[in-house]
Coordinates of C-alpha atoms and ligand atoms in Angstrom, one line a residue:
X1 CA -2.4 44.3 -12.4
X2 CA 0.3 44.2 -14.5
X3 CA -1.0 42.6 -17.8
X4 CA 0.7 39.0 -18.2
X5 CA 2.7 37.6 -20.8
X6 CA 0.8 35.5 -23.6
X7 CA 1.6 32.4 -25.8
X8 CA -0.9 30.4 -27.7
X9 CA 0.9 27.6 -26.1
X10 CA 2.8 26.6 -23.0
X11 CA 4.9 23.3 -23.5
X12 CA 6.5 22.0 -19.9
X13 CA 9.2 19.5 -20.7
X14 CA 12.5 19.8 -23.2
X15 CA 13.2 15.6 -23.8
X16 CA 12.2 14.3 -27.7
X17 CA 8.7 15.1 -26.9
X18 CA 8.9 18.8 -25.8
X19 CA 11.3 19.9 -29.0
X20 CA 9.2 18.1 -31.9
X21 CA 6.3 20.3 -30.3
X22 CA 8.1 23.3 -30.3
X23 CA 9.7 22.4 -33.6
X24 CA 6.1 21.9 -34.4
X25 CA 3.9 23.7 -33.1
X26 CA 5.6 27.3 -34.5
X27 CA 5.8 26.0 -37.7
X28 CA 2.7 26.5 -38.0
X29 CA 2.6 29.7 -36.4
X30 CA 1.5 28.9 -32.8
X31 CA 3.8 30.6 -30.0
X32 CA 5.7 28.6 -27.9
X33 CA 7.0 28.5 -24.6
X34 CA 8.9 25.3 -23.2
X35 CA 9.8 24.7 -19.7
X36 CA 12.4 22.9 -18.5
X37 CA 13.3 21.9 -15.5
X38 CA 16.8 20.7 -16.2
X39 CA 20.2 22.7 -17.5
X40 CA 20.0 21.6 -21.1
X41 CA 17.8 19.9 -23.7
X42 CA 17.2 15.8 -23.2
X43 CA 14.7 14.9 -20.4
X44 CA 15.0 11.1 -19.4
X45 CA 18.3 11.2 -21.4
X46 CA 19.3 14.3 -19.6
X47 CA 18.7 12.9 -16.0
X48 CA 19.9 9.3 -16.9
X49 CA 23.1 8.7 -17.4
X50 CA 24.1 6.1 -15.0
X51 CA 26.9 3.7 -16.1
X52 CA 25.3 2.1 -18.9
X53 CA 23.2 3.3 -19.8
X54 CA 21.5 2.9 -23.0
X55 CA 18.1 2.4 -25.1
X56 CA 16.7 -1.0 -25.6
X57 CA 15.2 -0.8 -28.9
X58 CA 17.8 0.0 -31.7
X59 CA 18.4 3.5 -32.7
X60 CA 17.5 3.3 -36.5
X61 CA 14.2 2.9 -35.0
X62 CA 14.4 5.1 -32.0
X63 CA 14.8 8.4 -33.8
X64 CA 12.9 10.9 -35.1
X65 CA 11.2 10.4 -38.7
X66 CA 9.4 13.4 -39.4
X67 CA 13.2 15.4 -41.0
X68 CA 14.4 13.4 -44.2
X69 CA 17.9 15.3 -43.7
X70 CA 17.7 14.4 -40.6
X71 CA 17.5 11.1 -40.5
X72 CA 19.5 11.1 -43.8
X73 CA 22.9 12.4 -41.7
X74 CA 22.7 11.0 -38.6
X75 CA 25.0 8.9 -37.4
X76 CA 25.0 6.3 -35.5
X77 CA 27.8 3.9 -33.8
X78 CA 25.8 1.4 -32.6
X79 CA 23.2 -0.6 -32.9
X80 CA 21.7 0.2 -30.1
X81 CA 22.8 4.1 -28.5
X82 CA 24.4 4.4 -25.0
X83 CA 23.0 7.8 -23.0
X84 CA 25.9 10.3 -24.0
X85 CA 25.5 9.2 -27.7
X86 CA 21.4 10.1 -27.5
X87 CA 21.9 12.9 -26.0
X88 CA 24.4 14.9 -28.2
X89 CA 21.5 13.5 -30.6
X90 CA 19.5 15.7 -29.3
X91 CA 21.4 18.2 -28.7
X92 CA 21.7 18.5 -32.3
X93 CA 18.6 18.6 -33.3
X94 CA 18.1 21.8 -30.8
X95 CA 20.6 23.3 -32.4
X96 CA 19.7 22.5 -36.3
X97 CA 15.6 23.8 -35.2
X98 CA 17.3 26.1 -33.6
X99 CA 14.9 25.5 -30.3
X100 CA 16.3 26.5 -27.3
X101 CA 15.6 30.3 -27.7
X102 CA 12.3 29.3 -26.7
X103 CA 13.4 27.2 -24.1
X104 CA 13.5 28.6 -20.6
X105 CA 15.8 26.2 -18.2
X106 CA 16.4 25.5 -14.7
X107 CA 12.7 26.5 -13.9
X108 CA 10.4 23.3 -13.4
X109 CA 6.3 24.7 -14.1
X110 CA 5.1 24.4 -10.4
X111 CA 0.9 25.6 -11.0
X112 CA -1.7 25.7 -14.0
X113 CA -5.2 27.3 -13.7
X114 CA -7.6 26.9 -16.4
X115 CA -9.3 29.9 -16.3
X116 CA -12.6 29.0 -16.6
X117 CA -14.5 33.3 -18.0
X118 CA -11.0 33.8 -20.4
X119 CA -10.7 29.5 -21.5
X120 CA -6.8 30.1 -20.5
X121 CA -4.5 28.5 -18.8
X122 CA -2.5 30.3 -16.3
X123 CA 1.0 28.9 -15.2
X124 CA 2.7 29.5 -13.2
X125 CA 7.2 28.6 -12.5
X126 CA 9.4 28.1 -9.6
X127 CA 11.3 31.1 -10.7
X128 CA 8.9 33.9 -10.6
X129 CA 7.2 34.4 -13.8
X130 CA 3.2 33.9 -14.2
X131 CA 1.7 33.6 -17.8
X132 CA -1.5 32.9 -20.1
X133 CA -1.9 30.1 -23.1
X134 CA -4.6 29.0 -24.8
X135 CA -3.3 25.5 -24.2
X136 CA -0.6 23.8 -21.6
X137 CA 1.2 20.2 -22.9
X138 CA 3.0 18.0 -20.7
X139 CA 5.7 17.0 -22.7
X140 CA 6.5 15.3 -18.8
X141 CA 7.6 12.3 -20.0
X142 CA 6.9 9.1 -18.7
X143 CA 9.7 8.2 -16.6
X144 CA 10.9 11.0 -14.3
X145 CA 10.4 11.0 -11.1
X146 CA 13.0 8.6 -8.9
X147 CA 11.6 6.8 -6.8
X148 CA 14.0 7.2 -3.7
X149 CA 12.4 4.6 -0.9
X150 CA 11.3 5.8 2.5
X151 CA 14.9 3.3 4.3
X152 CA 15.0 4.5 8.3
X153 CA 18.5 6.3 7.8
X154 CA 18.8 7.6 4.2
X155 CA 20.3 11.0 5.3
X156 CA 23.2 9.4 7.9
X157 CA 25.1 7.9 5.4
X158 CA 28.4 9.6 5.6
X159 CA 29.4 8.0 2.2
X160 CA 27.9 8.9 -1.7
X161 CA 24.2 8.3 -2.2
X162 CA 23.2 8.0 -5.7
X163 CA 19.9 7.2 -8.1
X164 CA 20.7 6.0 -11.2
X165 CA 17.2 7.9 -12.6
X166 CA 19.2 11.7 -11.4
X167 CA 23.5 10.9 -12.2
X168 CA 26.0 13.6 -11.7
X169 CA 27.2 14.8 -14.8
X170 CA 30.4 14.5 -13.8
X171 CA 32.1 10.6 -14.1
X172 CA 32.4 9.1 -11.0
X173 CA 34.3 6.8 -9.7
X174 CA 34.1 3.7 -8.1
X175 CA 37.3 1.8 -9.1
X176 CA 39.0 -0.3 -5.3
X177 CA 35.8 1.5 -3.7
X178 CA 33.0 -0.7 -1.9
X179 CA 29.4 -0.4 -3.8
X180 CA 26.0 -1.6 -2.8
X181 CA 23.3 -1.2 -5.1
X182 CA 19.5 -1.9 -5.0
X183 CA 16.9 -2.5 -7.5
X184 CA 17.6 -4.6 -10.4
X185 CA 15.8 -3.5 -13.2
X186 CA 16.2 -2.2 -16.2
X187 CA 18.5 0.5 -14.8
X188 CA 20.7 -2.0 -12.3
X189 CA 20.6 -4.6 -14.7
X190 CA 22.3 -2.0 -17.4
X191 CA 25.0 -0.5 -14.8
X192 CA 25.3 -3.6 -12.7
X193 CA 28.1 -5.5 -15.6
X194 CA 29.7 -1.8 -15.4
X195 CA 30.3 -0.7 -12.4
X196 CA 31.0 -4.1 -11.0
X197 CA 34.2 -3.6 -13.7
X198 CA 35.3 -0.7 -12.2
X199 CA 34.4 -1.1 -8.4
X200 CA 36.6 -2.9 -5.7
X201 CA 33.4 -5.0 -4.7
X202 CA 30.0 -4.9 -5.8
X203 CA 26.6 -6.0 -3.3
X204 CA 23.9 -5.8 -5.6
X205 CA 20.1 -6.5 -3.3
X206 CA 17.5 -7.5 -4.8
X207 CA 14.2 -8.3 -3.8
X208 CA 12.9 -9.2 -6.9
X209 CA 14.7 -11.0 -10.1
X210 CA 13.8 -9.2 -13.2
X211 CA 13.6 -11.0 -17.0
X212 CA 16.1 -9.6 -18.9
X213 CA 18.4 -11.6 -22.4
X214 CA 21.1 -10.1 -24.5
X215 CA 21.2 -7.0 -26.0
X216 CA 24.1 -8.1 -28.3
X217 CA 25.0 -4.4 -29.2
X218 CA 26.8 -3.8 -32.0
X219 CA 28.9 -1.2 -33.7
X220 CA 26.9 -0.6 -36.8
X221 CA 27.7 -1.3 -40.0
X222 CA 27.3 0.2 -43.2
X223 CA 25.7 -2.7 -44.3
X224 CA 22.9 -1.9 -42.1
X225 CA 22.4 1.4 -41.5
X226 CA 22.6 1.8 -45.7
X227 CA 19.2 -0.7 -45.1
X228 CA 17.1 1.1 -42.8
X229 CA 18.2 4.0 -44.8
X230 CA 17.6 3.3 -47.7
X231 CA 14.3 2.6 -47.0
X232 CA 13.3 4.6 -44.2
X233 CA 9.8 5.5 -45.8
X234 CA 8.4 2.4 -46.4
X235 CA 10.2 1.2 -42.4
X236 CA 8.8 4.0 -40.3
X237 CA 5.2 3.9 -41.8
X238 CA 5.3 0.0 -40.7
X239 CA 7.0 0.5 -37.6
X240 CA 4.0 3.7 -36.5
X241 CA 1.5 0.3 -37.8
X242 CA 3.3 -1.9 -36.1
X243 CA 2.1 -3.1 -32.1
X244 CA 5.0 -1.9 -30.6
X245 CA 6.3 1.3 -32.3
X246 CA 8.6 -1.1 -33.8
X247 CA 9.8 -3.7 -36.6
X248 CA 11.9 -6.9 -34.9
X249 CA 14.4 -8.4 -36.6
X250 CA 13.1 -12.0 -36.3
X251 CA 9.5 -11.6 -37.0
X252 CA 7.0 -12.8 -34.1
X253 CA 5.4 -16.4 -35.5
X254 CA 2.0 -16.2 -35.5
X255 CA 1.2 -19.5 -33.9
X256 CA 0.7 -20.7 -30.0
X257 CA 3.8 -21.2 -28.4
X258 CA 1.5 -25.1 -27.6
X259 CA 1.0 -25.8 -30.8
X260 CA 4.1 -25.7 -31.6
X261 CA 6.1 -29.6 -30.6
X262 CA 8.7 -28.9 -28.4
X263 CA 12.1 -29.2 -31.4
X264 CA 10.5 -26.2 -32.8
X265 CA 9.8 -24.3 -29.5
X266 CA 13.7 -24.7 -28.6
X267 CA 14.3 -23.6 -32.0
X268 CA 12.4 -20.7 -31.8
X269 CA 14.4 -20.3 -28.8
X270 CA 17.1 -20.3 -29.5
X271 CA 17.3 -18.4 -33.0
X272 CA 15.7 -15.4 -30.7
X273 CA 17.8 -15.6 -27.9
X274 CA 20.6 -15.1 -30.2
X275 CA 19.3 -12.3 -32.4
X276 CA 19.1 -10.9 -28.7
X277 CA 16.7 -7.9 -28.1
X278 CA 13.1 -8.1 -27.5
X279 CA 12.3 -10.2 -30.1
X280 CA 12.2 -13.5 -27.9
X281 CA 8.8 -12.1 -25.8
X282 CA 7.0 -12.5 -29.6
X283 CA 8.4 -16.0 -30.4
X284 CA 5.3 -17.1 -30.6
X285 CA 1.4 -14.9 -30.6
X286 CA -0.3 -16.0 -27.1
X287 CA 3.1 -15.5 -25.0
X288 CA 1.6 -12.5 -23.2
X289 CA -1.9 -13.9 -22.7
X290 CA -1.7 -18.0 -21.9
X291 CA -0.2 -19.0 -18.6
X292 CA 0.9 -22.1 -20.3
X293 CA 2.5 -20.9 -23.4
X294 CA 4.3 -17.9 -21.3
X295 CA 5.8 -21.0 -19.3
X296 CA 7.3 -22.7 -22.2
X297 CA 9.7 -19.4 -23.2
X298 CA 10.3 -19.1 -19.0
X299 CA 11.5 -21.9 -18.5
X300 CA 12.9 -22.0 -21.4
X301 CA 15.2 -19.0 -20.1
X302 CA 15.6 -19.9 -17.0
X303 CA 17.8 -22.9 -18.6
X304 CA 19.9 -19.8 -19.9
X305 CA 21.0 -18.6 -16.3
X306 CA 21.5 -21.5 -15.3
X307 CA 23.9 -22.6 -18.0
X308 CA 25.4 -18.9 -17.1
X309 CA 25.6 -18.7 -14.0
X310 CA 28.1 -20.9 -12.1
X311 CA 27.3 -21.0 -8.7
X312 CA 23.4 -22.9 -9.4
X313 CA 22.2 -21.1 -5.6
X314 CA 22.9 -18.1 -7.5
X315 CA 21.3 -18.8 -10.5
X316 CA 18.3 -19.8 -8.7
X317 CA 18.2 -16.5 -7.1
X318 CA 18.6 -14.7 -10.7
X319 CA 15.8 -16.8 -11.9
X320 CA 12.4 -14.8 -11.3
X321 CA 9.9 -17.7 -10.8
X322 CA 6.6 -14.8 -9.0
X323 CA 5.7 -13.7 -12.7
X324 CA 4.9 -14.9 -15.9
X325 CA 8.4 -13.4 -18.9
X326 CA 7.6 -10.4 -20.1
X327 CA 5.0 -8.7 -17.7
X328 CA 7.2 -6.6 -15.7
X329 CA 9.2 -4.5 -18.5
X330 CA 11.4 -7.3 -20.1
X331 CA 15.3 -5.8 -19.5
X332 CA 18.0 -6.2 -22.1
X333 CA 21.4 -6.7 -20.5
X334 CA 25.4 -7.0 -21.7
X335 CA 27.1 -10.0 -19.2
X336 CA 24.6 -9.7 -16.9
X337 CA 24.3 -13.2 -15.4
X338 CA 27.8 -13.7 -16.1
X339 CA 29.3 -10.7 -14.0
X340 CA 27.4 -12.9 -11.2
X341 CA 30.8 -15.0 -11.7
X342 CA 33.1 -12.1 -11.1
X343 CA 34.5 -12.8 -7.4
X344 CA 33.9 -9.0 -6.6
X345 CA 30.5 -9.6 -7.0
X346 CA 27.7 -11.0 -4.4
X347 CA 23.7 -11.1 -5.1
X348 CA 21.6 -11.2 -1.2
X349 CA 18.2 -11.7 -1.4
X350 CA 16.6 -9.4 0.2
X351 CA 13.0 -10.7 -0.8
X352 CA 11.5 -11.8 2.6
X353 CA 14.1 -9.0 5.3
X354 CA 13.8 -5.8 3.5
X355 CA 16.2 -3.6 4.1
X356 CA 16.3 -2.7 7.5
X357 CA 18.5 0.4 7.9
X358 CA 20.8 2.6 6.5
X359 CA 23.9 3.2 9.0
X360 CA 26.2 5.6 9.1
X361 CA 28.7 2.7 6.7
X362 CA 26.0 1.4 5.0
X363 CA 22.7 -0.8 4.9
X364 CA 22.0 -3.6 7.4
X365 CA 19.2 -6.0 6.3
X366 CA 17.8 -9.6 8.1
X367 CA 19.9 -9.2 10.8
X368 CA 22.9 -8.7 8.6
X369 CA 25.7 -5.4 8.2
X370 CA 26.9 -4.1 5.2
X371 CA 29.4 -1.7 5.0
X372 CA 29.9 0.6 1.8
X373 CA 32.1 4.0 0.2
X374 CA 28.8 3.8 -1.7
X375 CA 25.4 3.1 -1.9
X376 CA 23.2 2.6 -5.6
X377 CA 19.6 3.4 -5.9
X378 CA 18.3 2.2 -8.5
X379 CA 14.9 1.6 -7.7
X380 CA 12.7 2.9 -10.7
X381 CA 10.3 5.6 -10.9
X382 CA 7.2 7.0 -9.7
X383 CA 5.9 6.2 -13.4
X384 CA 3.3 7.8 -15.5
X385 CA 1.3 9.8 -13.3
X386 CA 4.3 10.7 -10.9
X387 CA 5.6 14.1 -12.7
X388 CA 2.4 15.1 -13.5
X389 CA 0.6 15.1 -9.6
X390 CA 3.3 17.0 -8.7
X391 CA 2.2 19.6 -10.2
X392 CA -0.7 21.5 -9.1
X393 CA -3.4 21.4 -11.8
X394 CA -6.6 22.8 -11.3
X395 CA -8.9 22.3 -14.3
X396 CA -13.0 23.4 -14.5
X397 CA -14.2 24.2 -11.4
X398 CA -11.4 24.5 -9.0
X399 CA -11.1 20.7 -8.7
X400 CA -7.4 19.2 -9.5
X401 CA -5.7 16.0 -11.5
X402 CA -5.3 14.9 -8.6
X403 CA -8.3 14.8 -6.5
X404 CA -9.7 13.4 -10.4
X405 CA -6.8 11.2 -10.3
X406 CA -6.9 9.7 -7.3
X407 CA -8.3 6.2 -8.0
X408 CA -5.9 5.7 -10.8
X409 CA -5.3 8.5 -14.4
X410 CA -8.0 9.1 -16.1
X411 CA -7.9 9.7 -20.0
X412 CA -9.4 9.6 -23.3
X413 CA -6.9 8.2 -25.0
X414 CA -5.0 9.5 -23.1
X415 CA -4.3 12.7 -24.4
X416 CA -6.5 14.5 -22.5
X417 CA -8.7 14.6 -19.3
X418 CA -12.2 15.9 -18.8
X419 CA -13.0 19.0 -16.7
X420 CA -9.3 20.0 -17.8
X421 CA -9.7 21.4 -21.1
X422 CA -6.9 22.4 -23.6
X423 CA -4.2 20.3 -21.9
X424 CA -2.5 17.7 -23.3
X425 CA 0.0 14.9 -22.0
X426 CA 2.3 13.5 -24.7
X427 CA 2.3 9.4 -23.9
X428 CA -0.6 10.1 -21.6
X429 CA -1.7 7.3 -18.7
X430 CA -4.3 5.2 -21.3
X431 CA -1.4 5.4 -24.5
X432 CA 0.6 3.0 -25.6
X433 CA 3.9 5.4 -24.2
X434 CA 6.0 3.4 -22.3
X435 CA 4.5 -0.3 -24.4
X436 CA 6.1 1.3 -27.2
X437 CA 9.0 2.4 -29.0
X438 CA 9.0 6.0 -27.3
X439 CA 10.0 8.1 -30.5
X440 CA 6.6 6.4 -32.5
X441 CA 4.0 7.2 -30.0
X442 CA 5.7 10.5 -29.4
X443 CA 5.5 12.2 -33.0
X444 CA 2.0 10.7 -32.9
X445 CA 0.5 12.8 -30.0
X446 CA 2.8 15.3 -31.1
X447 CA 1.2 15.4 -34.3
X448 CA -1.8 14.5 -33.2
X449 CA -1.4 17.8 -31.2
X450 CA -0.8 20.0 -33.5
X451 CA -3.0 18.9 -36.4
X452 CA -6.1 19.7 -33.3
X453 CA -4.9 23.0 -32.4
X454 CA -5.0 23.6 -36.1
X455 CA -8.2 22.5 -37.0
X456 CA -9.4 24.2 -33.2
X457 CA -8.0 27.4 -35.3
X458 CA -9.5 26.9 -38.1
X459 CA -13.2 26.0 -36.7
X460 CA -12.6 29.2 -34.4
X461 CA -13.2 26.6 -31.9
X462 CA -11.4 27.7 -28.2
X463 CA -11.9 24.4 -26.3
X464 CA -10.9 20.8 -26.4
X465 CA -12.2 18.0 -24.2
X466 CA -12.8 14.7 -23.4
X467 CA -16.8 13.4 -23.1
X468 CA -16.8 12.0 -20.2
X469 CA -18.5 9.3 -21.7
X470 CA -15.8 8.5 -24.3
X471 CA -13.3 8.7 -21.4
X472 CA -14.7 6.3 -18.6
X473 CA -15.4 3.9 -22.0
X474 CA -11.7 4.4 -23.0
X475 CA -10.2 4.3 -19.2
X476 CA -12.7 0.8 -19.4
X477 CA -11.5 0.2 -23.0
X478 CA -7.4 0.2 -21.3
X479 CA -8.1 -2.0 -18.1
X480 CA -10.3 -5.0 -20.3
X481 CA -7.5 -4.7 -23.3
X482 CA -5.5 -5.1 -20.1
X483 CA -7.0 -7.7 -18.0
X484 CA -6.9 -10.0 -21.5
X485 CA -2.8 -10.5 -21.2
X486 CA -1.1 -11.9 -18.1
X487 CA 0.5 -7.9 -17.5
X488 CA -1.5 -7.4 -14.6
X489 CA -0.5 -10.7 -12.4
X490 CA 3.1 -8.6 -11.8
X491 CA 3.8 -6.2 -9.6
X492 CA 5.0 -3.8 -12.2
X493 CA 5.4 -0.2 -12.0
X494 CA 3.1 -0.5 -15.0
X495 CA 0.1 -0.7 -12.4
X496 CA 1.9 1.8 -10.0
X497 CA 2.9 -1.2 -7.5
X498 CA 6.3 0.0 -6.6
X499 CA 5.0 3.0 -5.1
X500 CA 3.3 2.3 -1.9
X501 CA -0.5 3.9 -1.9
X502 CA -0.7 3.9 -5.6
X503 CA -3.5 2.9 -7.4
X504 CA -3.0 -0.3 -9.1
X505 CA -4.0 -0.2 -12.1
X506 CA -2.9 -1.3 -15.7
X507 CA -1.2 2.1 -16.9
X508 CA 0.0 2.4 -20.8
X509 CA -2.6 1.0 -23.3
X510 CA -1.5 -2.0 -25.4
X511 CA -4.0 -2.6 -27.3
X512 CA -1.2 -2.0 -30.1
X513 CA 0.3 1.5 -31.6
X514 CA -1.3 0.9 -34.8
X515 CA -4.3 0.4 -34.0
X516 CA -4.5 3.3 -31.4
X517 CA -3.3 5.4 -33.9
X518 CA -6.1 4.2 -36.7
X519 CA -8.4 5.5 -33.6
X520 CA -7.1 8.5 -33.1
X521 CA -7.2 9.4 -36.8
X522 CA -10.8 7.9 -37.1
X523 CA -12.3 10.3 -34.5
X524 CA -10.6 13.2 -35.3
X525 CA -11.9 13.0 -38.9
X526 CA -15.3 12.6 -37.3
X527 CA -15.3 15.6 -35.8
X528 CA -12.9 15.1 -32.8
X529 CA -15.3 12.5 -32.6
X530 CA -15.9 11.8 -28.5
X531 CA -14.5 15.6 -27.5
X532 CA -16.4 18.6 -26.6
X533 CA -15.8 21.1 -28.5
X534 CA -16.2 24.1 -26.9
X535 CA -17.2 27.5 -29.5
X536 CA -14.6 31.3 -28.9
X537 CA -17.6 33.2 -28.5
X538 CA -15.7 35.8 -30.1
X539 CA -15.5 34.8 -33.6
X540 CA -19.5 33.9 -32.5
X541 CA -20.3 37.1 -31.6
X542 CA -19.4 38.8 -35.2
X543 CA -20.8 36.2 -37.7
Ligands
N01_1 O1 13.0 1.0 -12.1 P1 12.6 -0.2 -12.2 P2 14.1 1.0 -13.0 N1 13.6 -1.8 -1.7 O2 10.8 0.2 -11.5 C1 13.7 -2.7 -6.9 C2 13.0 2.4 -18.4 N2 14.8 2.4 -18.8 O3 15.0 1.9 -13.3 O4 10.7 -5.3 -8.9 C3 14.4 -2.6 -2.5 O5 11.9 -1.1 -13.0 C4 12.3 -3.0 -7.4 O6 12.0 -4.4 -7.0 P3 10.5 -4.9 -7.2 C5 12.1 1.1 -18.4 O7 10.9 1.0 -18.7 C6 14.5 2.0 -20.1 O8 15.2 -0.4 -13.7 O9 9.6 -3.6 -6.3 N3 14.3 -2.5 -3.9 C7 13.5 -3.1 -9.0 O10 14.4 -4.0 -8.8 C8 12.3 0.1 -17.4 O11 11.4 -0.2 -17.1 C9 16.0 1.9 -20.0 O12 10.5 -6.2 -5.8 C10 13.3 -1.8 -4.1 C11 14.0 -2.3 -9.2 O13 14.5 -1.0 -7.6 C12 11.7 1.4 -16.4 O14 12.2 2.9 -16.8 C13 17.3 1.7 -19.3 C14 12.5 -0.4 -4.0 C15 13.3 -1.0 -10.1 O15 13.3 -1.3 -11.0 C16 12.5 1.7 -15.3 O16 13.3 0.9 -14.7 C17 17.0 1.8 -17.5 C18 13.4 -1.3 -2.1 N4 12.5 -0.2 -1.3 C19 15.2 2.0 -17.5 N5 11.5 -0.3 -4.4 C20 16.6 1.9 -21.4 O17 15.9 2.0 -22.5 C21 12.3 -0.8 -5.9 N6 12.9 -1.4 -5.5 C22 17.9 1.0 -21.9

């Protein structure tokens, strides 16, 4: 058999995580290959090119902190940058650090098998390449497998079908077109106002109204940029130890919403609504733990919806009532509710009558037919586990990750899974990941993994994997932490509830980014507490 190419590490994915991994691993002398299914870098920001796509974490915070010159030199043109600008930033980083020479594009990793004799992963790709690596690092992102609902007749539609998470590279022209859009999560809420500004007519099919607050995006000012750039060291340090990995424009009040008077609550909510962004959700310290406290903010937001939307029947339909504020991902919008005041926009409630079928000319629901030139699916993702479980990953004894995670993901710290030595998941389930500023969490995981690999090399350790008990305890801790909050009350993708048949459990860790980082650091400092380290037999024999 021909000798297989061998590297220290194979990284899957060339988004924010994969690029930083490549940069850091290379810097520390680890031979590294990256495989990326797209034809360029960017990950999420490569695929999600839908109209209106932009980040809902401020760009001064949603950016790499690892290189001082980079963060000083790069200029963001808006407070919340649009997808093209974020993609341009990622491409700039790739060029600046000469990363693409070690990335194989247009290539998916299809399988990884752990060879217990050699303590190496054998990795297969869909371009026929097979290679060996000591470490397999999944930088595959949390929302990278689009969820296309299985609706009868979908292949019969004669017009154009789009999914927000897999949008064409060229501009889609909706001018004067009849467009239907299914889904009102973050992607729908961002794209609906933009599509409505072009389309002849837009019909929105809503199964559940989502909570959304104004982004208040503005062009970047010199003053704001300077404030951040002059204080980056301190601000980034605070972000790393904060609960969400980002800093709020209006600080949270360390007080129960129920201790405040009506007037005080009104002022607190009004101030944060005016400031825009996620800050409203952090007005008081119990909005995500007490139904009663949450309802004070929820009813206040319903009041804003009623004030913005002219037709009160539509306002009612747009007002969430079945789950607490913020327990599905809070959306940030620009003119979302105002869009429903346009004559060319209709809202169709499909909460009790699902879409029956897609027809050659449109779709049918609740006994009504609709005719469209284009249908947009803003129906989300098989999040957090979908991409990982579509790759055939086999650990010890031939056990697959799919078998191990059949009742839901099982990880230690969201980083590793017992039985799968030397396999790392960047921002994996069980880590703060999607419940944080992803850039803060990505940098923390990438640095943790790189430092771990350095430690293993220095101590002649060939394998690392979690101990079963540490993993079991962590899985319990993740669930117990979520159960102390209102999050499990929503049928969210955090819970796996958007994918038929997916196990229901809360996937991200919401114990806080700072607290999580401190745990990771403490375990590492204690000689990788909770992990089992396998000594390199050759090194031991040589001693
Ligand atoms: O997906 P979603 P998304 N029939 O799952 C509906 C991140 N993100 O792409 O709520 C009819 O939130 C579904 O209805 P329901 C962010 O983390 C970030 O919008 O399940 N409807 C829902 O309305 C976000 O949370 C940014 O009842 C169906 C919608 O489709 C995550 O990505 C921007 C259906 C899906 O909403 C995912 O957001 C965009 C069906 N069969 C996204 N199936 C920024 O940072 C699903 N739906 C800016």
